Amino acid sequence: MARRKPKSGWRLRLLGVIGLIALIVAVGGWWQLHHWQPPRAAYPMQGAEVGQADGVVDWKALKAIGANFAYIDASASAFARDTSFARNLDDARAARLQVGAVHRYDPCQPAERQAANFVTVVPRDGQMLPPAVELDMLGDDCPAKVSDAGIESELTTFLNQIENHTGKPAILKLTSAFQSRYRIAARIDRNLWLVRTRFQPDYAGRPWMLWTANSARQSEAGKAPLRWVVVQP
């Protein structure tokens, strides 16, 4: 009586095919995620946020891939400054991009000191986009206790001072963590910039103006991934 051929061979081949398909899907998903941006038809105005951590940026390449503007990290807290700000500002303008400045707000530091830091770094220029204030750091770990009401009051003072310098209302770049903790979108009336890769953000409870739609977009503009931003039409 003839012996049956073992079935382990075709099972291994099947597992190999399944593994190969999974690998192809994973690689395709990674590539698509890291190169994805919202469709231009839905969001005609698109750009990037750039800072020192992004290294050297090829601004002409950035414009070539569809950037209309760039928000450039300028200052943080009361003393920190992005050492690449002046160079990035000049190079972005040379590439004929609209430019704006970003300050990372620190709820542990007085508003006046942070505003002084910002106005020292960012020129008074009516051609620049409205300043953006990144709200991500929470006040829970401040050396001296800061109340929620105190954080709102100091933030309002800071906004008034930098708006006096720039001549334009600021934009609140609001993370979901900060909004969840302080509900600031309902308390301070400014345009919003929200952050959520791939999916439209809805955590602020009201419409946004800017959206970081991909926080790690790979491109020809540099070795580091870009923070890709779109404007609500």
XYZ file of C-alpha atoms in Angstrom:
233
model
C 0.000 0.000 0.000
C 1.422 3.395 -1.047
C 2.293 5.801 1.725
C 0.612 9.227 1.751
C 2.898 12.194 1.203
C 3.315 14.314 4.281
C 1.159 17.450 4.376
C 3.722 19.586 6.163
C 5.243 20.771 2.894
C 2.162 22.546 1.517
C 1.345 23.908 4.936
C 4.759 25.512 5.166
C 4.383 26.928 1.680
C 0.956 28.340 2.599
C 2.355 29.935 5.733
C 5.174 31.399 3.655
C 2.724 32.933 1.178
C 0.600 34.361 3.995
C 3.707 35.819 5.643
C 4.836 37.396 2.375
C 1.413 38.956 1.803
C 1.401 40.336 5.363
C 4.867 41.814 4.847
C 3.822 43.466 1.574
C 0.701 44.914 3.213
C 2.728 46.188 6.204
C 5.375 47.818 4.010
C 2.712 49.355 1.783
C 0.837 50.671 4.809
C 4.017 52.166 6.293
C 4.928 53.839 2.997
C 1.419 55.170 2.488
C 1.207 56.556 6.028
C 4.604 58.266 5.890
C 3.959 59.832 2.478
C 0.274 60.632 2.940
C -1.204 64.112 2.846
C -4.827 65.233 2.559
C -6.024 65.692 -1.021
C -5.225 69.067 -2.540
C -8.778 69.352 -3.894
C -10.131 69.351 -0.339
C -7.318 71.432 1.203
C -5.741 73.765 -1.368
C -3.418 75.451 1.162
C -0.834 73.105 2.638
C 2.523 73.505 4.348
C 4.826 72.315 7.114
C 6.060 73.115 10.593
C 9.855 73.164 10.757
C 12.339 73.492 13.580
C 15.898 72.834 14.678
C 15.192 69.127 15.264
C 14.357 68.714 11.569
C 17.924 69.455 10.552
C 18.755 71.145 7.262
C 15.695 71.670 5.077
C 15.760 71.931 1.296
C 13.262 74.763 1.010
C 13.036 74.637 -2.767
C 12.202 70.938 -2.536
C 9.632 71.704 0.147
C 7.927 74.164 -2.155
C 8.178 71.697 -5.043
C 6.264 69.012 -3.129
C 3.394 71.415 -2.569
C 4.099 73.588 0.467
C 2.513 77.029 0.324
C 3.663 78.117 3.789
C 5.889 77.173 6.703
C 5.447 77.681 10.423
C 8.899 77.889 11.990
C 9.669 76.999 15.612
C 11.036 80.147 17.221
C 10.976 80.054 21.010
C 9.854 78.043 24.025
C 9.145 78.944 27.616
C 10.995 81.956 29.050
C 14.510 81.330 27.772
C 14.725 78.609 25.095
C 15.188 79.661 21.477
C 15.384 77.639 18.289
C 18.872 78.248 16.951
C 17.748 77.550 13.377
C 14.920 80.090 13.390
C 16.689 83.010 11.673
C 18.201 80.784 8.979
C 14.944 78.923 8.380
C 13.036 82.196 8.196
C 15.386 83.642 5.574
C 15.523 80.441 3.529
C 11.747 79.974 3.573
C 11.240 83.517 2.355
C 13.849 83.008 -0.367
C 11.804 80.012 -1.536
C 8.756 82.317 -1.678
C 6.835 80.594 1.090
C 4.567 82.405 3.512
C 6.070 82.172 6.993
C 4.890 82.247 10.594
C 6.504 81.689 14.007
C 5.676 79.170 16.740
C 6.197 79.567 20.497
C 5.907 76.572 22.815
C 4.084 77.835 25.884
C 5.172 76.810 29.382
C 2.463 77.126 32.065
C 5.150 77.119 34.763
C 6.779 80.357 33.567
C 5.423 83.923 33.848
C 3.696 85.306 30.763
C 5.855 88.442 30.625
C 9.117 86.485 30.439
C 7.807 84.205 27.731
C 6.490 87.135 25.715
C 9.850 88.891 26.047
C 11.560 85.757 24.761
C 9.243 85.553 21.765
C 9.491 89.212 20.739
C 13.281 89.086 21.012
C 13.423 86.231 18.504
C 10.565 87.041 16.137
C 10.771 90.262 14.092
C 7.925 92.741 13.932
C 6.853 92.094 10.345
C 3.358 92.622 8.989
C 4.024 90.188 6.145
C 4.314 87.219 8.504
C 1.455 84.847 9.232
C -0.303 85.079 12.620
C 1.871 83.730 15.445
C 1.105 80.237 16.717
C 1.269 79.211 20.379
C 1.769 75.512 21.044
C -0.200 74.346 24.078
C 1.014 70.914 25.088
C 2.858 71.223 28.415
C 0.644 70.811 31.484
C 0.986 72.715 34.721
C 0.589 69.693 37.004
C 4.360 69.298 37.484
C 5.271 72.948 37.958
C 7.666 73.565 40.906
C 5.152 76.049 42.298
C 1.486 75.104 42.157
C -0.432 76.899 39.405
C -4.224 76.894 39.376
C -6.245 76.300 36.223
C -7.574 79.853 36.476
C -4.014 81.124 36.844
C -2.909 79.271 33.711
C -5.761 80.771 31.713
C -5.030 84.254 33.035
C -1.295 84.050 32.286
C -1.928 82.612 28.824
C -4.293 85.487 28.050
C -1.625 87.981 29.149
C 0.966 86.254 26.970
C -1.341 86.298 23.938
C -2.104 89.994 24.375
C 1.594 90.849 24.534
C 2.725 88.891 21.490
C -0.315 90.092 19.526
C 0.679 93.666 20.317
C 4.093 92.831 18.838
C 2.866 91.047 15.704
C -0.311 93.027 15.104
C -2.303 89.831 14.517
C -4.438 87.496 16.663
C -2.521 84.371 17.629
C -3.456 80.818 16.713
C -3.672 78.230 19.488
C -1.864 75.027 18.513
C -3.800 72.888 20.933
C -3.014 69.244 21.703
C -5.696 66.839 22.864
C -3.941 66.444 26.244
C -3.984 70.191 26.949
C -7.572 70.559 25.797
C -8.708 67.604 27.880
C -7.046 69.067 30.973
C -8.021 72.753 30.647
C -10.865 72.979 28.075
C -9.130 76.087 26.788
C -10.852 76.111 23.376
C -14.095 77.158 25.043
C -12.401 79.737 27.268
C -10.151 81.682 24.895
C -11.518 82.890 21.565
C -8.733 82.332 19.043
C -8.405 80.276 15.872
C -7.322 76.703 16.524
C -4.578 74.482 15.170
C -5.209 70.820 16.042
C -3.046 67.714 15.724
C -4.025 64.200 14.667
C -2.272 62.104 12.046
C -4.466 60.912 9.186
C -7.861 61.483 10.811
C -9.534 64.878 11.175
C -9.364 66.087 14.795
C -12.557 66.861 16.682
C -11.384 67.129 20.290
C -11.687 70.922 20.603
C -15.469 71.049 20.397
C -15.420 73.733 17.712
C -14.016 74.185 14.190
C -10.280 74.407 13.602
C -8.301 76.505 11.120
C -5.044 74.502 10.892
C -4.528 70.756 11.137
C -1.275 68.822 11.486
C -2.490 65.965 9.317
C 0.730 63.945 9.232
C 3.330 64.333 11.971
C 5.946 62.210 10.180
C 5.707 62.814 6.457
C 8.760 61.607 4.539
C 9.823 63.796 1.622
C 12.670 65.028 -0.526
C 12.882 68.191 1.575
C 15.079 66.632 4.246
C 16.240 63.540 6.070
C 13.898 64.091 9.016
C 10.136 63.615 8.571
C 8.007 66.726 8.234
C 5.038 67.864 10.269
C 2.577 68.413 7.440
C -0.104 71.040 8.013
C -3.232 72.006 6.074
C -5.594 74.978 6.227
C -9.333 74.635 6.541
C -10.755 76.070 3.294
